[in-house]
Amino acid sequence: MKQIGAVRSSFAPWNDPASVPLVRFEGVTKRFGDMTAVDDVSLSIYEREFFALLGPSGCGKTTLMRMLAGFETPDAGRITLGGEDLAGIPPHKRPVNMMFQSYAIFPHLNVEKNVAFGLRMEGMEKSAVKARVEEMLALVKLEKLGARMPHQLSGGQRQRVALARALAKKPKLLLLDEPLAALDKKLREETQFELTDLQVELGMTFLIVTHDQDEAMVLADRIAVMDHGRIVQTGTPGEVYEAPANRQVAEFLGDMNIFEAVVDSVEPPMARLSGEGMKFFVQDDDCPAAGSKVFLSVRPEKMRISLDPPPAKTPNVIAGEIWDIGYLGDWTTYLVEIAPDRRVRVAQANATRHVERPMSWDDKVFVSFDPDAGVVLTS
Amino acid sequence: MRRDKSAIAAVLPFAWLAVLFLIPFVLVFKLSLSDVALSIPPYEPQFKPADLPAFFGALDFETYRRLTSDSIYVSAYLSSLKFAGVATALLALIGYPLAYGISRCSKNTREMLILAVILPFFTSFLIRVYAWIAILKPAGILNAALEAVGIPPLSILHTDTAVYIGLVYAYLPFMVLPLYAALEKQNATLLEAAADLGATPFTAFWRVTFPMSLPGLAAGALLCFIPIVGEFVIPDLLGGSGTLMIGKTIWTEFFSNRDWPAASAAATVLLFTLIVPIVLYQRQQAKVLAA
Ligand SMILES: Nc1ncnc2c1ncn2[C@@H]1O[C@H](COP(=O)(O)OP(=O)(O)OP(=O)(O)O)[C@@H](O)[C@H]1O
Ligand SMILES: [Mg+2]
């Protein structure tokens, strides 16, 4: 989905033992009273990387960023930027800019002056400030609103002012706390592309927090999934999507069907499982030994649905009845009841124009998936 | 139904103003157009419904002419404005750091300190001014304390300095409270944003905290300036014979000289002098409410 071509696809400094990370969290912990907001986090972010933090509300994403920007002090561990320990360096001396989740726009300054604030602090020359402010306002499509006061803006416009203000200094490292949450889909997609372009153009490093897994997948080189202050998994969008570390990551990144099962036999790379009254035949190199309790997870789009039974000997066939159909234009998702109150989700691309839907509510159907479609998870 | 209720709500303040401000003002204004007379009450003409034309015929602006011809009134006005201006500036210089300091404290401390600011209101204003006499008088508490550490005594009472001390003391809450209200509601994230964009704490204060507290400062300044111009008790009790303030002049005209028309005319002029800052204050408040 990424627009950027060959240069980006070979961009993987995290796999290169020789490359030095720009930002490094080493065993960082932050407590508020007896509540641990960030728990022993270690993390490396490389120069020019677009790094996304993903996780449920309250899992510590903002706190992690605020420690990097200097607004919170870690209780344990250390944070380095370009090899330099950040401890004791006040926020205004850190070469980092942050876009606040609450925007924190200065209410007494108009849009232009808000965007110009950081540049004036730098002592940038007046005409240069003016040019940069114009450039930034054009970027976030607010050219016409430069003279407005913040209380005269809509929520989405305010968010764009905050984004423009954080971008204006073109810092080496930019922290974006849910930068696009208030924008409509079209504007959000446009801004996403602008952000990636800007990043490539200026060689910036982005750390972005988002609730939106699609956004994380589109934008990020790597994603870290957080939960309860810990990092559960770090990897490229493909890795976390296709090989989630556990059920929680799997379910956080899109829909997932999960079957509780027990391993019957393993003949690497194949394994036989049984559970919920069904037999499964899957291909997974990391399947634990026979007898282990596991969770077999299968993405809806990796399942097939048909009215006719699949040929005999097809593995992983589940009979059921259509319980609900969701037509999404490009996709149709079917909720299939395979046992009382037990439903699986199947997604099919609408490759042709069906004037009449071939399947309808209460039809008896067969759901199947290939052995390599499933991932065996242990937790 | 709804309409009627809102109409009542709109009428009430006007009725309030009419009864407590407009009617007394009309009476005072009428008095200012009368002539002095040695009678009870000590002015003419007096209102007898029977001879209305004669009544209005006897009213004139003679007293106002007297006000402008006697330089004592003009000096009293100017001197009052000077006292009010200097006192307000002092109040801002003392009140701002105070309000700022309080707004930076923890929640509990903040409430305690604000209570301490309001606490003097629980004692009578006069008693508090008399307390200053006890402190400032030649053989008073201040000089006793100075003597104890070997500093020669000061004679402050009955000077302009004593008036300024009294004014600043009495009006400090009116400066601190609106300033505190403006500073306290300020979002701490804004200072973080300023720091993030490279502002030192000092710059962040001047670029963010201070400009955002200006409405509070303006409200406090006007709340002090307006009543200080007409202040009477403090200059009378703490000031000397040379302390000239219009409130004191009006009092003297009214009670000592029994020149009710002159006192009323002086009061009327005072009111019109204050209309400018009052309108400024109202505009300011309207702006604060709109934002
Ligand atoms: N100043 C604070 N004092 C006390 N607790 C705090 C403070 N800041 C954050 N927390 C707590 O720390 C936890 C992590 O907060 P944080 O803001 O980092 O979450 P988040 O992942 O950014 O959530 P969201 O997605 O809702 O923004 C939360 O439980 C929050 O209540
Ligand atoms: Mg957050």
XYZ file of C-alpha atoms and ligand atoms in Angstrom:
702
model
C 0.000 0.000 0.000
C 2.968 2.210 0.450
C 3.561 4.573 -2.452
C 7.264 4.634 -2.031
C 9.142 2.228 -4.191
C 12.330 0.271 -4.134
C 14.248 2.440 -1.683
C 11.683 1.818 1.023
C 11.266 -1.865 0.477
C 14.934 -2.472 1.191
C 14.817 -0.211 4.238
C 15.341 -2.487 7.238
C 18.082 -1.148 9.514
C 16.667 -3.144 12.415
C 17.926 -6.294 10.704
C 21.406 -4.864 10.285
C 23.517 -5.462 13.379
C 25.881 -2.657 12.332
C 23.283 0.115 12.295
C 22.925 2.315 15.350
C 19.433 3.265 16.480
C 18.496 6.944 16.747
C 16.327 6.398 19.787
C 16.818 3.725 22.338
C 14.644 2.855 25.320
C 16.480 0.574 27.710
C 14.365 -1.052 30.389
C 12.274 2.092 30.841
C 9.646 2.032 33.575
C 7.264 4.795 34.639
C 4.903 4.607 37.586
C 2.141 6.952 38.661
C 1.560 6.130 42.316
C 1.154 2.380 42.433
C 0.085 2.147 38.812
C 2.747 1.212 36.299
C 2.057 3.111 33.093
C 5.162 1.944 31.231
C 6.695 -1.345 32.295
C 10.294 -2.220 31.460
C 10.139 -1.135 27.828
C 13.118 -1.641 25.553
C 12.840 -0.318 22.072
C 15.032 0.912 19.231
C 13.958 3.350 16.574
C 16.233 3.937 13.607
C 16.902 7.090 11.685
C 14.355 7.715 8.926
C 12.084 5.108 10.344
C 8.344 5.523 10.588
C 7.572 3.784 13.846
C 4.032 3.260 15.091
C 2.869 2.534 18.612
C -0.359 0.653 18.669
C -2.388 -0.459 21.622
C -5.612 -0.128 23.555
C -6.496 3.044 25.447
C -4.521 3.549 28.629
C -1.731 1.149 27.690
C 0.974 3.788 28.108
C 1.572 5.093 24.582
C 1.336 8.768 25.474
C 3.445 8.256 28.590
C 6.179 6.635 26.511
C 6.216 9.636 24.176
C 6.155 12.142 26.983
C 9.281 10.566 28.445
C 11.016 10.957 25.106
C 9.931 14.602 24.854
C 11.065 15.216 28.427
C 7.758 15.841 30.209
C 8.006 12.735 32.366
C 11.093 11.264 33.969
C 11.514 7.485 33.824
C 11.552 5.763 37.217
C 13.967 3.204 35.866
C 15.947 2.603 32.714
C 17.306 5.138 30.283
C 16.469 6.766 27.010
C 19.124 7.773 24.514
C 18.829 9.922 21.439
C 21.647 9.684 18.940
C 23.649 7.868 21.585
C 23.240 10.660 24.128
C 21.479 9.937 27.411
C 18.482 12.263 27.624
C 18.235 12.179 31.409
C 18.377 15.701 32.818
C 17.945 17.454 29.476
C 14.911 19.761 29.720
C 12.215 19.543 27.026
C 13.136 22.835 25.367
C 16.665 21.595 24.701
C 15.636 18.279 23.152
C 15.793 18.155 19.338
C 12.365 16.546 19.322
C 8.958 17.970 18.537
C 5.713 16.523 19.704
C 2.187 16.863 18.523
C -0.006 16.607 21.580
C -3.006 14.345 21.751
C -4.972 17.288 23.148
C -3.443 19.574 20.442
C -2.349 22.191 23.042
C -2.842 25.037 20.585
C -2.155 28.477 22.053
C -5.621 30.013 22.339
C -4.352 33.601 22.354
C -2.456 33.301 19.081
C -3.913 32.958 15.622
C -3.194 29.986 13.393
C -0.151 31.556 11.744
C 1.408 32.590 15.025
C 0.800 29.155 16.485
C 2.644 27.543 13.606
C 5.395 30.167 13.772
C 5.945 29.777 17.523
C 8.714 27.197 17.370
C 10.448 28.945 14.476
C 10.529 32.230 16.363
C 11.984 30.445 19.377
C 14.742 29.259 17.085
C 15.404 32.861 16.106
C 14.588 32.199 12.480
C 14.510 35.248 10.252
C 11.088 36.859 9.742
C 10.753 36.267 6.009
C 11.904 32.674 6.398
C 9.338 32.164 9.151
C 6.617 33.509 6.905
C 7.588 31.219 4.049
C 7.768 28.162 6.280
C 4.415 28.923 7.901
C 2.825 29.213 4.474
C 4.393 25.953 3.404
C 3.107 24.173 6.512
C -0.388 25.617 6.267
C -0.548 24.530 2.628
C 0.532 21.068 3.675
C -2.369 20.720 6.085
C -4.730 22.596 3.717
C -5.310 25.545 6.026
C -3.843 28.270 3.774
C -6.974 30.365 4.026
C -7.327 30.187 7.786
C -3.993 31.673 8.864
C -5.595 34.683 10.519
C -8.248 32.721 12.432
C -8.142 32.335 16.174
C -8.177 28.755 17.477
C -11.684 29.029 18.926
C -12.947 29.773 15.432
C -11.768 26.404 14.109
C -13.399 23.006 13.913
C -11.905 20.048 15.755
C -10.262 18.658 12.631
C -8.861 22.057 11.694
C -7.399 22.442 15.154
C -5.760 19.066 14.832
C -4.194 20.182 11.571
C -2.860 23.350 13.188
C -1.243 21.204 15.862
C 0.266 19.001 13.172
C 1.566 21.974 11.198
C 3.073 23.484 14.329
C 4.891 20.273 15.224
C 6.150 19.819 11.656
C 7.227 23.424 11.195
C 10.614 23.037 12.841
C 11.309 19.966 10.726
C 12.882 18.177 13.659
C 15.015 15.090 13.311
C 12.525 13.213 15.437
C 8.836 13.956 15.396
C 6.409 12.500 17.914
C 2.816 12.379 16.781
C 0.189 11.421 19.326
C -2.860 10.364 17.338
C -2.258 13.058 14.744
C -5.066 12.223 12.378
C -7.798 10.900 14.639
C -10.196 13.795 14.061
C -9.887 13.940 10.267
C -12.346 12.476 7.784
C -11.255 9.475 5.770
C -10.258 11.315 2.623
C -8.302 14.050 4.360
C -6.721 11.467 6.604
C -5.481 9.421 3.664
C -4.159 12.521 1.944
C -2.355 13.612 5.073
C -0.945 10.123 5.544
C 0.662 10.317 2.139
C 1.884 13.840 2.833
C 3.480 12.601 6.030
C 5.309 9.739 4.325
C 6.438 12.054 1.525
C 7.652 14.622 4.000
C 9.473 12.011 5.944
C 11.340 10.712 2.912
C 12.021 14.230 1.657
C 13.366 15.574 4.935
C 14.849 12.386 6.298
C 12.789 12.710 9.428
C 12.124 9.984 11.930
C 8.541 9.603 13.050
C 7.145 8.013 16.148
C 3.412 7.919 15.797
C 0.714 6.781 18.191
C -2.495 5.582 16.717
C -5.590 3.646 17.640
C -6.204 2.901 14.031
C -4.539 -0.297 12.915
C -5.075 0.458 9.226
C -3.269 3.735 9.670
C -0.403 1.989 11.427
C -0.189 -0.579 8.647
C -0.218 2.045 5.892
C 2.279 4.408 7.474
C 4.697 2.436 9.528
C 7.920 0.687 8.741
C 7.538 -1.087 12.023
C 4.792 -1.377 14.593
C 5.096 -1.967 18.302
C 1.973 -3.335 19.924
C 1.636 -2.323 23.561
C -0.540 -3.604 26.332
C -0.589 -2.683 30.006
C 2.629 -0.726 29.695
C 4.558 -3.510 28.008
C 5.573 -4.041 24.430
C 3.992 -7.272 23.318
C 5.425 -7.412 19.824
C 7.546 -5.322 17.497
C 7.743 -5.973 13.791
C 6.897 -4.837 10.292
C 3.192 -4.526 9.537
C 3.371 -7.839 7.666
C 5.013 -9.588 10.591
C 2.597 -8.429 13.235
C -0.368 -9.069 10.980
C 0.591 -12.459 9.626
C 2.584 -13.776 12.569
C 1.112 -12.210 15.677
C 2.842 -13.036 18.932
C -0.357 -13.862 20.763
C -4.136 -13.740 20.525
C -4.274 -10.216 21.831
C -2.022 -8.829 19.093
C -3.867 -10.931 16.562
C -7.239 -9.540 17.583
C -5.975 -5.999 17.927
C -4.781 -5.963 14.323
C -7.924 -6.702 12.425
C -10.415 -9.517 12.735
C -9.285 -12.971 13.665
C -11.024 -16.306 14.095
C -9.575 -18.213 17.007
C -10.118 -21.888 17.733
C -9.090 -23.453 20.997
C -7.316 -26.690 20.188
C -4.889 -29.354 21.354
C -1.929 -30.529 19.297
C -2.440 -34.152 18.289
C 0.741 -34.765 16.332
C 3.572 -32.764 14.824
C 5.538 -33.709 11.688
C 7.330 -30.462 10.884
C 6.288 -28.321 9.175
C 2.811 -29.871 9.407
C 0.735 -30.430 12.510
C -2.621 -31.940 13.341
C -4.821 -30.290 15.920
C -8.239 -30.984 17.274
C -10.612 -28.780 19.146
C -14.188 -27.590 19.331
C -15.240 -30.926 17.823
C -13.143 -30.368 14.682
C -9.897 -31.629 13.217
C -7.366 -29.183 11.785
C -4.356 -29.739 9.571
C -2.001 -26.793 9.587
C 1.445 -25.760 8.498
C 3.366 -23.914 11.187
C 7.083 -24.283 11.852
C 6.763 -23.231 15.460
C 3.962 -25.546 16.494
C 4.532 -26.803 20.045
C 4.788 -30.514 20.891
C 1.833 -32.900 20.859
C -0.450 -32.506 23.814
C -0.007 -28.728 24.129
C -3.015 -26.494 24.450
C -2.939 -23.938 21.605
C -5.040 -21.372 19.810
C -5.401 -21.723 16.084
C -6.011 -18.356 14.518
C -7.168 -17.721 10.975
C -7.820 -14.357 9.340
C -11.293 -14.001 7.779
C -9.883 -13.199 4.349
C -7.879 -16.417 4.389
C -11.031 -18.505 4.668
C -13.242 -19.595 1.808
C -16.964 -20.010 1.818
C -19.073 -22.116 -0.563
C -22.572 -23.518 -0.894
C -21.303 -26.839 -2.279
C -19.179 -29.091 -0.145
C -15.495 -28.889 -1.108
C -13.943 -31.989 -2.696
C -13.361 -34.868 -0.344
C -10.000 -34.852 1.445
C -9.938 -31.032 1.581
C -8.533 -30.251 5.022
C -10.066 -27.813 7.478
C -13.681 -27.824 6.352
C -16.323 -26.519 8.747
C -20.026 -26.760 8.037
C -22.286 -23.977 9.202
C -25.129 -21.673 8.470
C -24.959 -18.024 7.433
C -25.929 -15.873 10.349
C -25.209 -12.438 8.978
C -23.830 -10.815 5.847
C -22.058 -7.488 5.753
C -21.661 -5.976 2.285
C -18.772 -3.482 2.309
C -18.552 -2.759 -1.408
C -15.115 -4.128 -2.041
C -15.543 -6.943 0.444
C -18.368 -9.005 1.805
C -18.035 -10.490 5.253
C -20.085 -13.488 6.298
C -20.721 -14.465 9.879
C -21.177 -18.215 9.826
C -22.608 -20.064 12.781
C -20.679 -23.310 13.128
C -22.131 -24.395 16.463
C -24.762 -22.868 18.724
C -23.553 -19.338 19.533
C -20.182 -19.990 17.900
C -19.548 -17.941 14.807
C -16.626 -17.475 12.468
C -16.033 -14.527 10.208
C -15.212 -15.064 6.546
C -14.319 -12.247 4.173
C -14.518 -12.550 0.406
C -13.335 -10.022 -2.123
C -16.115 -8.989 -4.461
C -14.120 -9.679 -7.589
C -17.139 -9.746 -9.881
C -20.361 -7.822 -9.907
C -22.976 -10.108 -8.456
C -26.307 -8.588 -9.118
C -27.826 -11.230 -6.940
C -25.879 -12.454 -4.008
C -25.344 -16.157 -4.406
C -25.537 -16.748 -0.681
C -28.108 -15.505 1.691
C -29.167 -15.641 5.310
C -29.658 -19.121 6.805
C -28.009 -20.881 3.830
C -26.074 -23.990 4.728
C -22.459 -23.320 3.769
C -18.995 -24.794 4.031
C -16.067 -22.803 5.345
C -12.554 -24.002 4.627
C -9.003 -22.771 4.814
C -5.607 -23.948 3.590
C -3.117 -25.500 6.003
C -0.818 -22.466 5.757
C -3.605 -19.970 6.462
C -3.630 -20.647 10.181
C -1.196 -19.522 12.850
C -0.745 -21.599 15.976
C -0.523 -19.389 19.058
C 0.313 -20.535 22.542
C -1.135 -17.596 24.461
C -44.010 30.458 28.762
C -40.353 30.274 28.129
C -40.292 33.709 26.594
C -41.994 35.249 29.576
C -39.489 33.774 31.955
C -36.540 35.031 29.975
C -38.211 38.441 29.792
C -38.408 38.517 33.565
C -34.805 37.474 33.771
C -33.882 40.360 31.480
C -36.010 42.896 33.310
C -34.697 42.073 36.778
C -31.214 43.526 36.378
C -32.702 46.649 34.838
C -35.166 47.014 37.694
C -32.278 46.528 40.093
C -30.226 49.176 38.355
C -33.194 51.557 38.193
C -33.983 51.290 41.886
C -30.464 51.222 43.249
C -28.599 53.315 40.751
C -30.725 55.405 38.427
C -33.181 56.857 40.975
C -30.451 57.795 43.502
C -28.454 59.251 40.637
C -31.383 61.375 39.447
C -31.816 62.667 43.017
C -28.116 63.513 43.263
C -28.140 65.118 39.838
C -31.184 67.238 40.751
C -29.398 68.307 43.926
C -26.410 69.412 41.914
C -28.635 71.785 39.952
C -30.016 73.412 43.111
C -28.716 76.420 45.032
C -27.361 76.419 48.562
C -29.826 77.632 51.200
C -29.732 78.050 54.945
C -32.670 75.860 55.736
C -33.530 72.261 56.442
C -32.806 70.592 54.125
C -30.106 73.038 53.146
C -30.996 73.550 49.492
C -33.541 75.136 47.160
C -35.831 74.709 45.337
C -37.685 71.867 46.962
C -40.136 69.742 45.085
C -43.763 70.879 45.456
C -45.989 69.328 42.769
C -48.114 72.507 42.673
C -45.518 74.826 41.115
C -43.613 72.598 38.679
C -42.610 75.336 36.219
C -41.144 77.443 39.014
C -39.347 74.337 40.323
C -37.639 73.606 37.027
C -37.015 77.293 36.450
C -35.002 77.467 39.648
C -32.642 74.649 38.584
C -29.438 75.684 36.840
C -25.858 74.672 36.160
C -24.417 77.419 38.364
C -22.803 74.887 40.728
C -20.915 73.254 37.846
C -19.493 76.624 36.920
C -18.270 76.955 40.501
C -16.603 73.532 40.229
C -14.543 74.589 37.235
C -13.672 78.007 38.587
C -12.337 76.704 41.894
C -9.045 74.948 41.207
C -9.411 72.845 44.339
C -11.903 70.581 42.545
C -9.793 70.124 39.445
C -6.719 69.354 41.558
C -8.763 66.937 43.642
C -9.869 65.060 40.527
C -6.365 64.953 39.080
C -4.885 63.938 42.394
C -7.496 61.177 42.762
C -6.672 59.846 39.311
C -2.978 59.912 40.215
C -3.559 58.041 43.475
C -5.725 55.484 41.701
C -3.210 55.068 38.867
C -0.161 54.650 41.076
C -1.999 52.405 43.536
C -3.301 50.217 40.704
C 0.201 49.890 39.281
C 1.539 48.928 42.720
C -1.329 46.485 43.148
C -0.519 44.855 39.807
C 3.188 44.604 40.695
C 2.419 42.980 44.042
C -0.733 41.098 43.060
C 0.602 39.400 39.932
C 3.459 37.472 41.563
C 1.142 36.642 44.449
C -1.618 35.287 42.198
C 0.957 33.488 40.026
C 2.589 31.889 43.052
C -0.755 30.750 44.435
C -1.835 29.293 41.095
C 1.329 27.158 40.971
C 0.728 25.555 44.367
C -0.864 22.182 44.961
C -4.633 22.139 45.086
C -4.961 22.132 48.870
C -2.368 24.827 49.452
C -4.002 26.899 46.734
C -7.369 26.820 48.460
C -5.805 27.737 51.789
C -3.927 30.674 50.304
C -6.991 31.994 48.514
C -8.888 31.780 51.773
C -6.090 33.797 53.377
C -6.490 36.441 50.664
C -10.222 36.700 51.344
C -9.940 36.415 55.122
C -9.540 40.178 55.844
C -13.075 40.685 54.473
C -14.361 38.982 57.582
C -13.400 42.009 59.677
C -14.830 45.456 59.266
C -13.047 47.614 56.730
C -12.851 50.520 59.200
C -11.250 48.382 61.869
C -8.638 47.253 59.391
C -7.830 50.851 58.466
C -7.622 51.788 62.150
C -5.235 48.884 62.600
C -2.959 50.580 60.062
C -3.089 53.733 62.122
C -1.934 51.710 65.101
C 0.889 50.264 63.019
C 2.028 53.468 61.319
C 1.570 56.115 64.014
C 4.763 57.716 65.463
C 4.678 55.570 68.604
C 3.147 52.655 66.740
C 4.038 49.032 66.133
C 6.251 49.721 63.115
C 8.423 52.246 64.880
C 8.635 50.069 67.989
C 9.901 47.250 65.781
C 12.351 49.548 64.013
C 13.607 50.874 67.309
C 14.171 47.343 68.559
C 16.628 46.731 65.688
C 18.170 50.189 66.025
C 16.685 51.948 63.007
C 15.501 55.563 63.522
C 11.688 55.916 63.563
C 9.743 56.772 60.427
C 6.855 59.167 60.251
C 4.567 57.584 57.705
C 1.102 58.207 59.088
C -0.692 61.172 57.498
C 1.441 61.112 54.385
C 0.707 59.952 50.833
C 2.840 56.904 51.563
C 0.388 55.865 54.274
C -2.479 56.324 51.797
C -0.728 54.083 49.266
C -0.068 51.456 51.927
C -3.731 51.546 52.930
C -4.993 51.428 49.335
C -2.732 48.546 48.325
C -3.647 46.658 51.481
C -7.388 47.189 51.101
C -7.651 46.493 47.382
C -5.193 43.609 47.044
C -7.903 40.906 46.994
C -9.644 42.701 44.115
C -6.422 42.435 42.121
C -5.409 38.945 43.193
C -8.727 37.154 42.712
C -9.390 37.892 39.019
C -5.706 37.334 38.235
C -5.745 34.040 40.080
C -8.899 32.976 38.248
C -7.197 33.695 34.913
C -3.943 31.974 35.844
C -5.459 28.966 37.520
C -7.591 27.866 34.599
C -4.594 27.923 32.292
C -3.831 24.527 30.832
C -0.392 23.250 31.863
C -0.089 21.415 28.538
C 0.293 24.792 26.824
C 3.529 25.375 28.717
C 4.672 21.902 27.731
C 3.889 22.719 24.124
C 5.888 25.941 24.406
C 8.824 24.069 25.950
C 8.553 21.431 23.250
C 8.858 24.147 20.611
C 12.029 25.410 22.247
C 10.845 28.053 24.703
C 12.754 28.344 27.973
C 10.522 28.532 31.071
C 11.076 32.298 31.130
C 10.091 32.763 27.476
C 7.145 30.425 27.916
C 5.922 32.647 30.728
C 6.148 35.833 28.652
C 4.780 34.284 25.482
C 2.036 32.116 26.894
C 1.198 32.575 30.564
C 1.379 36.354 30.670
C -0.587 37.214 27.519
C -3.230 34.671 28.467
C -3.610 36.269 31.904
C -4.084 39.798 30.518
C -7.892 39.686 30.736
C -7.515 38.859 34.435
C -5.026 41.672 34.878
C -7.340 44.127 33.127
C -10.294 43.049 35.253
C -8.249 43.379 38.444
C -6.871 46.775 37.443
C -10.299 48.210 36.707
C -11.835 46.651 39.808
C -9.184 48.520 41.808
C -8.891 51.732 39.797
C -12.586 52.585 39.658
C -13.377 52.508 43.402
C -9.992 53.966 44.380
C -10.730 57.155 42.426
C -13.721 57.757 44.693
C -12.072 56.370 47.848
C -12.766 58.435 50.934
C -12.049 56.528 54.151
C -8.408 55.642 53.472
C -7.217 59.137 52.485
C -9.241 60.610 55.316
C -7.849 58.355 58.042
C -4.330 57.639 56.791
C -3.657 60.713 54.665
C -2.495 64.128 55.815
C -4.132 67.507 55.491
C -2.399 67.872 52.138
C -3.766 64.624 50.740
C -6.213 65.692 48.111
C -8.781 63.204 46.849
C -12.163 63.862 45.372
C -13.962 61.484 47.761
C -12.627 63.491 50.649
C -13.586 66.771 48.973
C -17.153 65.602 48.442
C -17.369 64.556 52.072
C -16.120 67.937 53.240
C -18.559 69.811 51.001
C -21.437 67.692 52.189
C -20.851 67.456 55.912
C -18.548 70.326 56.862
C -19.597 73.046 54.422
C -23.183 71.792 54.112
C -22.932 72.647 50.417
C -25.070 69.775 49.141
C -25.311 71.056 45.556
C -21.527 71.360 45.227
C -21.019 67.894 46.700
C -23.622 66.464 44.334
C -22.119 68.191 41.334
C -18.678 66.890 42.252
C -20.126 63.386 42.634
C -21.856 63.634 39.271
C -18.667 64.721 37.554
C -16.828 61.863 39.273
C -19.338 59.397 37.896
C -18.844 60.671 34.366
C -15.066 60.550 34.796
C -15.382 56.896 35.701
C -17.640 55.981 32.806
C -14.643 55.451 30.536
C -12.935 52.824 32.727
C -16.302 51.256 33.579
C -17.158 50.828 29.908
C -13.672 49.424 29.341
C -14.257 46.939 32.134
C -17.604 45.867 30.722
C -16.116 45.372 27.257
C -13.340 43.313 28.792
C -15.820 41.137 30.667
C -17.943 40.656 27.569
C -14.851 39.527 25.680
C -13.908 37.079 28.423
C -17.413 35.649 28.397
C -17.405 35.348 24.609
C -14.110 33.445 24.466
N -0.103 12.226 35.193
C -0.643 11.025 35.455
N -0.971 10.682 36.714
C -1.510 9.480 36.984
N -1.753 8.527 36.074
C -1.447 8.806 34.798
C -0.878 10.059 34.416
N -0.688 10.051 33.087
C -1.116 8.850 32.662
N -1.569 8.082 33.672
C -2.078 6.711 33.592
O -1.118 5.947 32.905
C -1.749 5.046 32.009
C -1.191 5.239 30.622
O -1.612 6.491 30.158
P -1.314 6.999 28.706
O -1.816 8.395 28.603
O 0.112 6.777 28.409
O -2.226 6.043 27.840
P -2.408 5.975 26.262
O -1.896 4.659 25.835
O -1.840 7.174 25.626
O -4.001 5.972 26.145
P -4.927 6.652 25.017
O -4.862 5.775 23.832
O -6.277 6.625 25.657
O -4.412 8.027 24.790
C -3.232 5.293 32.115
O -3.793 4.304 32.934
C -3.341 6.636 32.768
O -4.470 6.689 33.579
Mg -2.653 8.780 24.695
